[in-house]
Short mmCIF file of C-alpha atoms in Angstrom, two decimals:
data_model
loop_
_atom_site.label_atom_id
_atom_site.label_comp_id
_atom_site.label_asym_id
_atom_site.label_seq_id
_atom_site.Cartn_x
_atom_site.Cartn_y
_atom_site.Cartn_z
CA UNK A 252 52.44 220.93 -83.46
CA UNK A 253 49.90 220.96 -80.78
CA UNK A 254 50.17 223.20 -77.72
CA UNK A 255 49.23 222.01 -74.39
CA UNK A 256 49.67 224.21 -70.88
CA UNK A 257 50.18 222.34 -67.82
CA UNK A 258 48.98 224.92 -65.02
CA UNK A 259 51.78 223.03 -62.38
CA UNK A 260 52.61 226.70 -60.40
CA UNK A 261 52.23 224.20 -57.36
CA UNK A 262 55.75 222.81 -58.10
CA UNK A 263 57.04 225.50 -55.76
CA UNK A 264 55.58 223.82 -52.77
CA UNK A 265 57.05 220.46 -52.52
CA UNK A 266 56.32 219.20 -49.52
CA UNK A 267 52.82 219.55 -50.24
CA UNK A 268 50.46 216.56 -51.71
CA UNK A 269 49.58 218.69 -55.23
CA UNK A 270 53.40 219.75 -55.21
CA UNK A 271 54.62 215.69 -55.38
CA UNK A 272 51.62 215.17 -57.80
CA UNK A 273 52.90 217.76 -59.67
CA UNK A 274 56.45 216.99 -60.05
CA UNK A 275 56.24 213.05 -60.15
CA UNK A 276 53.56 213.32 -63.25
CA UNK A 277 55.58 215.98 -65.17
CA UNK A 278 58.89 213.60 -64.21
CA UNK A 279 56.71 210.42 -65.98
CA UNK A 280 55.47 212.66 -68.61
CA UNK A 281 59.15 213.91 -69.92
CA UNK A 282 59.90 209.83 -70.22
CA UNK A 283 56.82 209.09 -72.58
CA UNK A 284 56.74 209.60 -76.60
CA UNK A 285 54.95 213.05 -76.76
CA UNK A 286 55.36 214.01 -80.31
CA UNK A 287 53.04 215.78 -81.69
CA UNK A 288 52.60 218.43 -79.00
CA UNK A 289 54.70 220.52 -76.81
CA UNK A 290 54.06 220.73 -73.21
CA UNK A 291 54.36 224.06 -71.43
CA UNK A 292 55.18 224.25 -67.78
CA UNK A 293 54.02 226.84 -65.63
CA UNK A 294 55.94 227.28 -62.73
CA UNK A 295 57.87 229.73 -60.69
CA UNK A 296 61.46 228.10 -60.40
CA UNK A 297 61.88 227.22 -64.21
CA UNK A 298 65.63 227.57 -64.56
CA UNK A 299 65.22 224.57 -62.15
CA UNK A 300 63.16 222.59 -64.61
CA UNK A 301 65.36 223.16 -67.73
CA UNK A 302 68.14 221.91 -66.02
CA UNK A 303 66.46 218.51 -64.78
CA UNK A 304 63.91 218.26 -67.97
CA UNK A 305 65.81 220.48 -70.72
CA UNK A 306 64.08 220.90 -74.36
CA UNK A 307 61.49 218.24 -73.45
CA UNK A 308 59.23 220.73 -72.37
CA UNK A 309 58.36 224.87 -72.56
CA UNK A 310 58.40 226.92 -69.77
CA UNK A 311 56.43 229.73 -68.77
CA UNK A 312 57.50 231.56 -65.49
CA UNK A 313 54.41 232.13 -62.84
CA UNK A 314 53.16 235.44 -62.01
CA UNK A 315 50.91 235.98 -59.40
CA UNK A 316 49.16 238.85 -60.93
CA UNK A 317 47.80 236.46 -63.84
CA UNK A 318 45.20 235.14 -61.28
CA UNK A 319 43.67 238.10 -61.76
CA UNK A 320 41.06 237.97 -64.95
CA UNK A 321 42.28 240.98 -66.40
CA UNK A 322 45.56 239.61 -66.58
CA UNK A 323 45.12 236.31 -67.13
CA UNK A 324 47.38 234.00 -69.98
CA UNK A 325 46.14 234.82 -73.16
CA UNK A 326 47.96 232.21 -75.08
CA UNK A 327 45.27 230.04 -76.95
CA UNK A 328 46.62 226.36 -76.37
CA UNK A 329 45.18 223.72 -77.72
CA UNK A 330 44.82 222.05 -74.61
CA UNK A 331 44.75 223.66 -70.72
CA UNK A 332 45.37 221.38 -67.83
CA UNK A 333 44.48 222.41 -64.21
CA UNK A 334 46.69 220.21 -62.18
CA UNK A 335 43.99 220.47 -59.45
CA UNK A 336 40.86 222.18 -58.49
CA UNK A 337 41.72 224.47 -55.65
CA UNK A 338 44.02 226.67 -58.91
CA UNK A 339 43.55 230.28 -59.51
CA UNK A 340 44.89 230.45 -62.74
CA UNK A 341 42.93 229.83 -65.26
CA UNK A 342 43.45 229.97 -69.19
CA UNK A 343 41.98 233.74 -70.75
CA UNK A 344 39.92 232.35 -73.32
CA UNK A 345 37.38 229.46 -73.52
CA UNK A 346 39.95 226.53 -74.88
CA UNK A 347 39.62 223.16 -74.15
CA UNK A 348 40.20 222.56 -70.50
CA UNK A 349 40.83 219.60 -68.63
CA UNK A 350 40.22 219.28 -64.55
CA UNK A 351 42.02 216.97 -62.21
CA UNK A 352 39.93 216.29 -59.12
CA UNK A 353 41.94 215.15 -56.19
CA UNK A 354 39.56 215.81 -53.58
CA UNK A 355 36.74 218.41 -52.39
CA UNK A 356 37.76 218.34 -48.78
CA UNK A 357 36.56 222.12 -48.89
CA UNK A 358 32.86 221.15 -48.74
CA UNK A 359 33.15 220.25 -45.16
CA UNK A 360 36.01 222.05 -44.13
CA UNK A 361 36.69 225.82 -42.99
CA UNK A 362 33.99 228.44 -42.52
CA UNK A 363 30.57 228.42 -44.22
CA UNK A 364 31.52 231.68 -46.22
CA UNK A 365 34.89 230.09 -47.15
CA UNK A 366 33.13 226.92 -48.71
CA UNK A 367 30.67 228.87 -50.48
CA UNK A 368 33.54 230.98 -52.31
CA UNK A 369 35.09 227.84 -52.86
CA UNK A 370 31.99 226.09 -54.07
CA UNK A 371 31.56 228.70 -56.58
CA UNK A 372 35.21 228.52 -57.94
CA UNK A 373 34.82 224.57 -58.33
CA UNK A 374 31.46 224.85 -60.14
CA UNK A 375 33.10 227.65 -62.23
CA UNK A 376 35.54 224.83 -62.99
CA UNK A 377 33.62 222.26 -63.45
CA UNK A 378 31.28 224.25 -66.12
CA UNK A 379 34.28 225.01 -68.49
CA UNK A 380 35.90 221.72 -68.43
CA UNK A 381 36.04 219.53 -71.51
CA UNK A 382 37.51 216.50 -69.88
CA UNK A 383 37.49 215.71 -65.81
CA UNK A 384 40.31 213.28 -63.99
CA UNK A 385 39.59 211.98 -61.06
CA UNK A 386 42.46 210.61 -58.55
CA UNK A 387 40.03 207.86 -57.23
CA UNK A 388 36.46 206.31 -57.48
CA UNK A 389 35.71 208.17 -54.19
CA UNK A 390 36.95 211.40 -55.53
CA UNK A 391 34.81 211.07 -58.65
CA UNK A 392 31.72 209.70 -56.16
CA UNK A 393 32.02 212.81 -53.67
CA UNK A 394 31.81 215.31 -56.72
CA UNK A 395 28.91 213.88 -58.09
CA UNK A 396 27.14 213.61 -54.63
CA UNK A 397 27.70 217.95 -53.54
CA UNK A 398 28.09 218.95 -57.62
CA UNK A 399 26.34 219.40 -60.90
CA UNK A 400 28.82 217.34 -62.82
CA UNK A 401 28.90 217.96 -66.66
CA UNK A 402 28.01 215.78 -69.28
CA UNK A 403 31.82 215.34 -70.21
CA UNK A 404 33.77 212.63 -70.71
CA UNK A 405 35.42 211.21 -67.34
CA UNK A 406 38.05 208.87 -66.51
CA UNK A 407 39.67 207.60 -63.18
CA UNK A 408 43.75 207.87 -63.25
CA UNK A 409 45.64 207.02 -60.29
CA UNK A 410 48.48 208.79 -58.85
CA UNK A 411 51.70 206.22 -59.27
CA UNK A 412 53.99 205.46 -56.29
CA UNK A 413 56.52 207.91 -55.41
CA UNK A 414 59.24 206.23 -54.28
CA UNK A 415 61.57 203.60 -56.54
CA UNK A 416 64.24 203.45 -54.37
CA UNK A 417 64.39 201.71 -51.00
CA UNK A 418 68.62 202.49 -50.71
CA UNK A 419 69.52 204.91 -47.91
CA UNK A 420 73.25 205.97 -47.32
CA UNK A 421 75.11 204.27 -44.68
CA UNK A 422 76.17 207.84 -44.25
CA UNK A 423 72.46 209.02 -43.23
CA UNK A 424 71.78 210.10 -39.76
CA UNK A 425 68.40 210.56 -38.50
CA UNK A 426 67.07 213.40 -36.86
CA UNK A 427 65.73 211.06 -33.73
CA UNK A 428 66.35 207.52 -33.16
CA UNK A 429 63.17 205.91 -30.92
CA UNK A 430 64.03 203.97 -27.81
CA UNK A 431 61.20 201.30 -28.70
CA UNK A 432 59.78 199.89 -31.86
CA UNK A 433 57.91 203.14 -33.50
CA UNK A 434 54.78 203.57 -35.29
CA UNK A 435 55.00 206.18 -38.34
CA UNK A 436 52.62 208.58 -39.96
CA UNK A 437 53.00 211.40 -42.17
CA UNK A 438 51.29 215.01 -43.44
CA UNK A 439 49.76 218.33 -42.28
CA UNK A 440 49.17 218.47 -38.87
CA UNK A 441 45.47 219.13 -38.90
CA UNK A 442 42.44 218.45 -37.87
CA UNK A 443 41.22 216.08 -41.05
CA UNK A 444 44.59 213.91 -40.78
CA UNK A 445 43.36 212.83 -36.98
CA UNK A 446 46.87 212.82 -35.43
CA UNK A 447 45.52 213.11 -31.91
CA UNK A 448 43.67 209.80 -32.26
CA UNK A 449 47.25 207.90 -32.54
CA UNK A 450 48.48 210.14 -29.70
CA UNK A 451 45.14 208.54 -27.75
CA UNK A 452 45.81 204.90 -28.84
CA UNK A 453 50.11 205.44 -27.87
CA UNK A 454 48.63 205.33 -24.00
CA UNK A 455 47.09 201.84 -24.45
CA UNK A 456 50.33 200.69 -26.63
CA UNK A 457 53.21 200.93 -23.83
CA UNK A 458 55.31 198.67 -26.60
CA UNK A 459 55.52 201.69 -29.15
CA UNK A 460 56.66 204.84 -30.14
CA UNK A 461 54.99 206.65 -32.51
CA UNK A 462 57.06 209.22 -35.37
CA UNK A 463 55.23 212.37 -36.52
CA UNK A 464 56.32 213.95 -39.87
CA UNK A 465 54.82 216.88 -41.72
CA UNK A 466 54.07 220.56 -41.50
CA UNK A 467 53.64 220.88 -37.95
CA UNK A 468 53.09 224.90 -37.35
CA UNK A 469 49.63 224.89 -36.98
CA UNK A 470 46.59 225.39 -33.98
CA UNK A 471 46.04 221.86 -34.42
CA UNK A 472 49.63 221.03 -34.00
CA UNK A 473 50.00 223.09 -30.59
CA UNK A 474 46.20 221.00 -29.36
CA UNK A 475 48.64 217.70 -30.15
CA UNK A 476 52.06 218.93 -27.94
CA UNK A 477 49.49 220.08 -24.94
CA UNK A 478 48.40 216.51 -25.29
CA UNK A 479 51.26 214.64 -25.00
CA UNK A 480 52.13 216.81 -22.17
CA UNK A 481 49.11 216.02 -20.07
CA UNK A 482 49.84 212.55 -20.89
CA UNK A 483 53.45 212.20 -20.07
CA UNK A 484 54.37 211.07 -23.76
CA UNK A 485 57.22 213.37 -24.28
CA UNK A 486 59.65 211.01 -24.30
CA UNK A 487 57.27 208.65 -27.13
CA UNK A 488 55.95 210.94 -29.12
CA UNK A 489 58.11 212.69 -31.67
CA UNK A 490 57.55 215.49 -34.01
CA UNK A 491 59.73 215.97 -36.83
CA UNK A 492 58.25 218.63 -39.46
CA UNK A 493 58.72 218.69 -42.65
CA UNK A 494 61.49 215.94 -43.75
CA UNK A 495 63.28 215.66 -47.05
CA UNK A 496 63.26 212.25 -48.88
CA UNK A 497 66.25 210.47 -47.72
CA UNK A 498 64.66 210.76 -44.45
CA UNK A 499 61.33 210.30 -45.18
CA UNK A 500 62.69 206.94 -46.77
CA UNK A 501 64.81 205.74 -43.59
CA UNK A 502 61.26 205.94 -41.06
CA UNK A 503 59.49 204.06 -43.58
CA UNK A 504 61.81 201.19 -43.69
CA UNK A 505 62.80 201.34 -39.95
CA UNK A 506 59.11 201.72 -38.97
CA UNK A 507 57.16 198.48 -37.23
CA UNK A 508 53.68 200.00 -38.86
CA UNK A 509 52.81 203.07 -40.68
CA UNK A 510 49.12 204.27 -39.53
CA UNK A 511 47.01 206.94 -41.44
CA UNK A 512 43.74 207.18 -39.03
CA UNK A 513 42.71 210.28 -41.61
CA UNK A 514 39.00 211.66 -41.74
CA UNK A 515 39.02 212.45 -45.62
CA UNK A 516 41.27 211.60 -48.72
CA UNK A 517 41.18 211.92 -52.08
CA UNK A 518 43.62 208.90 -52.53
CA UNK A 519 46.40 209.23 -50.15
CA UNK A 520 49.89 208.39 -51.40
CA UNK A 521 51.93 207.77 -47.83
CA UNK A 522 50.08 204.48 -47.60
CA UNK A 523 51.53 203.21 -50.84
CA UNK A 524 54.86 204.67 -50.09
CA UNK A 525 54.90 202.24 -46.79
CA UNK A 526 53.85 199.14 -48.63
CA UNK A 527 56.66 199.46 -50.67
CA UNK A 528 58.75 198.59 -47.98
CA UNK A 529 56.68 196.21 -47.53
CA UNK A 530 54.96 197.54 -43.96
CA UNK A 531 51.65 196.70 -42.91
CA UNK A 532 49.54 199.81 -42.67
CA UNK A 533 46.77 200.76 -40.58
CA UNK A 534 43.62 203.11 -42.05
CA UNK A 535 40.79 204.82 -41.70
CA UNK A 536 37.77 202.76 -42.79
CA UNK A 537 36.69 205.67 -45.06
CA UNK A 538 36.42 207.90 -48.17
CA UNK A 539 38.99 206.44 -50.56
CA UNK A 540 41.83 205.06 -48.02
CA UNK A 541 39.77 201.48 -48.50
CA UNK A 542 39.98 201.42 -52.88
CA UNK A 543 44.00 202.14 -52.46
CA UNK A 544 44.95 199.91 -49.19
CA UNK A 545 42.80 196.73 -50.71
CA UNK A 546 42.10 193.66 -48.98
CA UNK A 547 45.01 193.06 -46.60
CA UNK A 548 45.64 196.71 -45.44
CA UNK A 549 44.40 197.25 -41.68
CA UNK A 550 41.22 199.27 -40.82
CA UNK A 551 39.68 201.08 -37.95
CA UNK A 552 35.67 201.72 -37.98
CA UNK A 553 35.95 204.15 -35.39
CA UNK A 554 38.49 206.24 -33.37
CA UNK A 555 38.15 204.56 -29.73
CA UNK A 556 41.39 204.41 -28.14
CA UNK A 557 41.25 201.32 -26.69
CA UNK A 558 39.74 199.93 -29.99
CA UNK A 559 42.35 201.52 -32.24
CA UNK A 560 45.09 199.86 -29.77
CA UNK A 561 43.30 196.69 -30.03
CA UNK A 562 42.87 196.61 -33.99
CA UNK A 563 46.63 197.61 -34.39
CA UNK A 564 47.92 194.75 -31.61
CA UNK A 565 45.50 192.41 -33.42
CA UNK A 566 46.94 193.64 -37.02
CA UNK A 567 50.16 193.29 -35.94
CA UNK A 568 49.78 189.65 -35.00
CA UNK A 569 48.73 188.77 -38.18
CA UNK A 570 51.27 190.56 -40.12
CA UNK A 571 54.29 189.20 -38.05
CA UNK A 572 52.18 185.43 -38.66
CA UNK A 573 51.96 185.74 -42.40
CA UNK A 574 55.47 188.41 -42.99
CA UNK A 575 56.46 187.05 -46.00
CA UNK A 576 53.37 186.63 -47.66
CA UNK A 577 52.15 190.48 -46.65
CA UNK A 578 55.15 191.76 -47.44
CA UNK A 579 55.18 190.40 -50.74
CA UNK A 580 51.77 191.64 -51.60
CA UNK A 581 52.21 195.22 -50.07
CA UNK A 582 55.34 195.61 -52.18
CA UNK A 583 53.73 194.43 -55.20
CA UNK A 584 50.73 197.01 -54.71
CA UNK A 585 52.66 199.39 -54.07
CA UNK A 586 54.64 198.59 -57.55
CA UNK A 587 51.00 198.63 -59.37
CA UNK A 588 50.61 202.37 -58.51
CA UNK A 589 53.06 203.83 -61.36
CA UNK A 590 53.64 207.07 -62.42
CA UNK A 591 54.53 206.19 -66.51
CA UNK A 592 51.08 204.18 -66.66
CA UNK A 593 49.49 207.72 -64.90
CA UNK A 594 51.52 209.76 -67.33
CA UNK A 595 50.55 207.77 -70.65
CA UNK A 596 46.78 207.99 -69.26
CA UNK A 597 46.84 211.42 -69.21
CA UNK A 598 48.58 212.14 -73.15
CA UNK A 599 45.32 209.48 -73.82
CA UNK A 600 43.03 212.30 -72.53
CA UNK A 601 44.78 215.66 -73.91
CA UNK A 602 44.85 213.76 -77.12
CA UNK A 603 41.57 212.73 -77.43
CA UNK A 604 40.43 216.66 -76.91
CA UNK A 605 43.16 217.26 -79.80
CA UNK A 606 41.71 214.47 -81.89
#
């Protein structure tokens, strides 16, 4: 039977983007025909796992300490997965390794001495991989413009669609409940996801709220309150942290648009989760949000206030024009991105390194 290590220690942080990756491709995996090998899970909550998953998969409890080479797993699988580039852990001896790539934001971003550690951890990466995944064209055309790629075989596998269920309880209560129609938008609050722009555009849209969700402790996040404060937005602007599913679901579906003006992504999953409820959506005209929001997503060129306002009133026009039609297609996108076909992509690749 052949052994293969998923390296998924980011399952403990779930509202993150590598935690949902994470969890939604090991949830696909455990529904697939894997015989032949037995999957290991790495992770720090694993009584958690056995009791959703049971004897479909191993489990192997995360230590810190084992990112630390001296101390590192010294199991010989047959196959090692790194769930995503920015990992610590890495396998003790040179076994066949496979490398998702979901982004390499980290070129750009943070201090020069922070992006040349990182650098060198990525090319470290990079060298000892035997197969490389990328989440998107764009993710697999960034690393080839700033890295040395290896001559290894290399495949594209999208991330599927998160949510399968539109049904919220009649029972659910929302945190806030907008006054006007309200614009959505979800993730960190930082500097790359471009909040502020929206919080610029709000003051030439007088016909919306707009709905904040995501980690929202941050320097970034306290730039975006002063903002609405010297604007006089308090009572259209609201931020609701982190948010659990359920919740997460009900501003989706109750939304008039979801918008996602972000600087840089690797793919970007929110966007798909609003087309499944069939909402128009409003991007960035950059990096990969173009490849996943296809032809009758919304785009803005530039961050102009007055322009963004003008390219969402304009957008929203022709959405409420053609609603059936676009809200056919969204959902039906949305329903493309799916996390068995990522899954059975994936046993293709560990099983052509155990072939």
């Amino acid at each position: 039977m052949h052994q293969v290590f998923l390296e998924s220690h980011n399952l403990k942080n779930k509202f993150t983007g590598f935690g949902q990756f994470n969890y939604h491709l090991i949830k696909a995996l455990a529904q697939q025909d894997t015989s032949g090998m037995n999957i290991t899970l790495h992770a720090k909550d694993v009584d958690a796992l056995k009791k959703e998953f049971g004897t479909k998969f191993y489990y192997k409890k995360y230590k810190s300490i084992t990112r630390h080479k001296p101390f590192r797993i010294k199991k010989k699988y047959d196959v090692w997965h790194c769930l995503n580039q920015n990992i610590k852990i890495e396998p003790f001896y040179n076994i066949p390794y496979v490398l998702t790539v979901h982004d390499i934001h980290f070129v750009t971003e943070g201090s020069e001495g922070l992006q040349k550690k990182l650098r060198q951890k990525f090319e470290a990466k990079l060298k000892r991989s035997n197969s490389i995944v990328y989440i998107s064209n764009f993710a697999k055309q960034d690393t080839h413009a700033h890295f040395n790629v290896p001559n290894v075989p290399e495949y594209i596998i999208y991330n599927g669609n998160t949510i399968t269920d539109v049904d919220i309880p009649t029972s659910f209560k929302p945190t806030i409940k907008t006054e006007r129609p309200y614009l959505f938008s979800i993730g960190d609050f930082s500097e790359r996801k471009n909040f502020i722009s929206l919080v610029e555009m709000l003051r030439h849209t007088p016909e919306y709220d707009l709905v904040l969700a995501g980690n929202n402790t941050s320097l970034y996040a306290n730039k975006l309150a002063q903002l609405v404060t010297q604007y006089g937005l308090e009572d259209r602007v609201f931020k609701l942290g982190k948010i659990e599913d359920v919740e997460k679901h009900y501003y989706f579906k109750n939304c008039e648009a979801f918008v996602f003006p972000s600087h840089r992504e690797g793919f970007g999953i929110p966007p798909i989760e609003a087309m499944y409820f069939g909402k128009p959506v409003f991007l960035s005209n950059n990096t990969s949000l173009p490849e996943i929001g296809g032809e009758n997503s919304f785009y803005w060129d530039h961050f102009e206030p007055k322009y963004m306002a003008k390219v969402l009133q304009e957008g929203m026009q022709t959405f409420k024009q053609n609603q059936p039609i676009l809200e056919d297609w969204y959902i039906k996108r949305a329903k493309s991105f799916d996390w068995n076909d990522t899954a059975k992509k994936y046993i293709e690749v560990y099983q052509s390194l155990l072939d």
